[in-house]
């Protein structure tokens, strides 16, 4: 006795090798994401108050504290590391920032 949907010998259907899964077809009648709700005419931006734009010639990423600046640079560089190394970089930066904050209270 045979079943109408019995498995046939040969390759099984599934995603192609390498794990690539194609997205939905791009046809005129295909899927289109819904527009995001928001104001139709956004209000104009308020004029800058000046406190978020340093005009003393320093780098905007510069905090003025060498240890904090180094920790922030290490976090920016961590994005290029392997995940295991990123964790170590984040933990080291966290330790430096904790010690810096603790020294403020002394």
PDB file of C-alpha atoms in Angstrom:
ATOM      1  CA  UNK A   1       0.000   0.000   0.000  1.00  0.00           C
ATOM      2  CA  UNK A   2       1.333   3.441  -0.909  1.00  0.00           C
ATOM      3  CA  UNK A   3       0.382   6.731   0.616  1.00  0.00           C
ATOM      4  CA  UNK A   4      -0.366   9.717  -1.627  1.00  0.00           C
ATOM      5  CA  UNK A   5       2.243  11.888   0.113  1.00  0.00           C
ATOM      6  CA  UNK A   6       4.939   9.372   0.921  1.00  0.00           C
ATOM      7  CA  UNK A   7       8.490  10.729   0.821  1.00  0.00           C
ATOM      8  CA  UNK A   8      10.323  10.215  -2.437  1.00  0.00           C
ATOM      9  CA  UNK A   9      14.019   9.421  -2.624  1.00  0.00           C
ATOM     10  CA  UNK A  10      16.288  12.310  -3.462  1.00  0.00           C
ATOM     11  CA  UNK A  11      17.013  15.756  -2.041  1.00  0.00           C
ATOM     12  CA  UNK A  12      14.583  17.121   0.491  1.00  0.00           C
ATOM     13  CA  UNK A  13      13.041  20.562   0.013  1.00  0.00           C
ATOM     14  CA  UNK A  14      14.372  23.293   2.233  1.00  0.00           C
ATOM     15  CA  UNK A  15      16.464  26.431   2.219  1.00  0.00           C
ATOM     16  CA  UNK A  16      19.439  26.445  -0.123  1.00  0.00           C
ATOM     17  CA  UNK A  17      22.871  25.625   1.341  1.00  0.00           C
ATOM     18  CA  UNK A  18      24.443  28.468   3.267  1.00  0.00           C
ATOM     19  CA  UNK A  19      21.298  29.417   5.135  1.00  0.00           C
ATOM     20  CA  UNK A  20      20.249  32.103   2.659  1.00  0.00           C
ATOM     21  CA  UNK A  21      16.513  32.608   2.598  1.00  0.00           C
ATOM     22  CA  UNK A  22      15.204  34.895  -0.133  1.00  0.00           C
ATOM     23  CA  UNK A  23      12.822  37.640   0.883  1.00  0.00           C
ATOM     24  CA  UNK A  24       9.351  38.262  -0.487  1.00  0.00           C
ATOM     25  CA  UNK A  25       9.106  38.909  -4.225  1.00  0.00           C
ATOM     26  CA  UNK A  26       9.234  42.548  -5.225  1.00  0.00           C
ATOM     27  CA  UNK A  27       6.210  42.917  -7.445  1.00  0.00           C
ATOM     28  CA  UNK A  28       3.927  45.933  -7.804  1.00  0.00           C
ATOM     29  CA  UNK A  29       1.111  44.182  -5.937  1.00  0.00           C
ATOM     30  CA  UNK A  30       3.425  42.677  -3.318  1.00  0.00           C
ATOM     31  CA  UNK A  31       3.977  43.466   0.334  1.00  0.00           C
ATOM     32  CA  UNK A  32       4.473  47.104   1.284  1.00  0.00           C
ATOM     33  CA  UNK A  33       5.032  48.121   4.911  1.00  0.00           C
ATOM     34  CA  UNK A  34       2.365  50.322   6.426  1.00  0.00           C
ATOM     35  CA  UNK A  35       3.286  53.995   6.744  1.00  0.00           C
ATOM     36  CA  UNK A  36       4.337  55.033  10.215  1.00  0.00           C
ATOM     37  CA  UNK A  37       1.941  57.350  12.031  1.00  0.00           C
ATOM     38  CA  UNK A  38       3.273  60.806  12.638  1.00  0.00           C
ATOM     39  CA  UNK A  39       2.461  64.464  12.256  1.00  0.00           C
ATOM     40  CA  UNK A  40       1.643  65.545   8.725  1.00  0.00           C
ATOM     41  CA  UNK A  41       3.421  68.879   9.141  1.00  0.00           C
ATOM     42  CA  UNK A  42       6.112  68.550  11.797  1.00  0.00           C
ATOM     43  CA  UNK A  43       6.824  71.643  13.851  1.00  0.00           C
ATOM     44  CA  UNK A  44      10.036  73.479  13.002  1.00  0.00           C
ATOM     45  CA  UNK A  45      12.985  72.704  15.228  1.00  0.00           C
ATOM     46  CA  UNK A  46      13.530  75.059  18.126  1.00  0.00           C
ATOM     47  CA  UNK A  47      16.616  77.245  17.928  1.00  0.00           C
ATOM     48  CA  UNK A  48      19.644  75.780  19.640  1.00  0.00           C
ATOM     49  CA  UNK A  49      20.273  76.868  23.206  1.00  0.00           C
ATOM     50  CA  UNK A  50      24.003  76.238  22.811  1.00  0.00           C
ATOM     51  CA  UNK A  51      24.535  73.750  25.641  1.00  0.00           C
ATOM     52  CA  UNK A  52      24.712  70.730  23.355  1.00  0.00           C
ATOM     53  CA  UNK A  53      27.161  72.287  20.911  1.00  0.00           C
ATOM     54  CA  UNK A  54      30.586  72.893  22.421  1.00  0.00           C
ATOM     55  CA  UNK A  55      32.142  75.955  20.885  1.00  0.00           C
ATOM     56  CA  UNK A  56      35.377  75.819  22.836  1.00  0.00           C
ATOM     57  CA  UNK A  57      37.257  74.024  20.038  1.00  0.00           C
ATOM     58  CA  UNK A  58      37.092  70.591  21.668  1.00  0.00           C
ATOM     59  CA  UNK A  59      35.948  67.446  19.931  1.00  0.00           C
ATOM     60  CA  UNK A  60      32.192  66.965  20.578  1.00  0.00           C
ATOM     61  CA  UNK A  61      32.970  63.443  21.850  1.00  0.00           C
ATOM     62  CA  UNK A  62      35.544  64.807  24.313  1.00  0.00           C
ATOM     63  CA  UNK A  63      34.301  64.869  27.914  1.00  0.00           C
ATOM     64  CA  UNK A  64      37.370  66.575  29.305  1.00  0.00           C
ATOM     65  CA  UNK A  65      38.188  63.610  31.557  1.00  0.00           C
ATOM     66  CA  UNK A  66      40.946  61.415  30.088  1.00  0.00           C
ATOM     67  CA  UNK A  67      39.745  58.144  31.670  1.00  0.00           C
ATOM     68  CA  UNK A  68      36.157  58.654  30.491  1.00  0.00           C
ATOM     69  CA  UNK A  69      37.317  59.657  27.010  1.00  0.00           C
ATOM     70  CA  UNK A  70      39.462  56.504  26.784  1.00  0.00           C
ATOM     71  CA  UNK A  71      36.544  54.333  27.941  1.00  0.00           C
ATOM     72  CA  UNK A  72      34.257  55.879  25.316  1.00  0.00           C
ATOM     73  CA  UNK A  73      36.851  55.323  22.589  1.00  0.00           C
ATOM     74  CA  UNK A  74      37.231  51.683  23.654  1.00  0.00           C
ATOM     75  CA  UNK A  75      33.450  51.240  23.388  1.00  0.00           C
ATOM     76  CA  UNK A  76      33.481  52.699  19.875  1.00  0.00           C
ATOM     77  CA  UNK A  77      36.330  50.344  18.918  1.00  0.00           C
ATOM     78  CA  UNK A  78      34.551  47.327  20.451  1.00  0.00           C
ATOM     79  CA  UNK A  79      32.091  47.253  17.555  1.00  0.00           C
ATOM     80  CA  UNK A  80      34.873  45.877  15.358  1.00  0.00           C
ATOM     81  CA  UNK A  81      35.752  43.047  17.761  1.00  0.00           C
ATOM     82  CA  UNK A  82      34.463  39.494  17.943  1.00  0.00           C
ATOM     83  CA  UNK A  83      31.478  39.089  20.308  1.00  0.00           C
ATOM     84  CA  UNK A  84      33.549  37.446  23.053  1.00  0.00           C
ATOM     85  CA  UNK A  85      36.065  40.278  22.936  1.00  0.00           C
ATOM     86  CA  UNK A  86      33.279  42.866  22.924  1.00  0.00           C
ATOM     87  CA  UNK A  87      32.061  41.612  26.287  1.00  0.00           C
ATOM     88  CA  UNK A  88      35.525  42.036  27.785  1.00  0.00           C
ATOM     89  CA  UNK A  89      35.789  45.562  26.350  1.00  0.00           C
ATOM     90  CA  UNK A  90      32.364  46.515  27.734  1.00  0.00           C
ATOM     91  CA  UNK A  91      33.237  45.122  31.166  1.00  0.00           C
ATOM     92  CA  UNK A  92      36.539  47.018  31.216  1.00  0.00           C
ATOM     93  CA  UNK A  93      34.854  50.282  30.201  1.00  0.00           C
ATOM     94  CA  UNK A  94      32.152  49.717  32.823  1.00  0.00           C
ATOM     95  CA  UNK A  95      34.814  49.230  35.504  1.00  0.00           C
ATOM     96  CA  UNK A  96      36.620  52.438  34.489  1.00  0.00           C
ATOM     97  CA  UNK A  97      33.383  54.439  34.495  1.00  0.00           C
ATOM     98  CA  UNK A  98      32.379  53.023  37.905  1.00  0.00           C
ATOM     99  CA  UNK A  99      35.760  53.922  39.388  1.00  0.00           C
ATOM    100  CA  UNK A 100      35.597  57.396  37.872  1.00  0.00           C
ATOM    101  CA  UNK A 101      32.130  58.028  39.299  1.00  0.00           C
ATOM    102  CA  UNK A 102      33.203  56.689  42.691  1.00  0.00           C
ATOM    103  CA  UNK A 103      36.164  59.083  42.729  1.00  0.00           C
ATOM    104  CA  UNK A 104      33.794  62.034  42.292  1.00  0.00           C
ATOM    105  CA  UNK A 105      32.146  61.259  45.636  1.00  0.00           C
ATOM    106  CA  UNK A 106      35.475  61.257  47.512  1.00  0.00           C
TER     107      UNK A 106
END
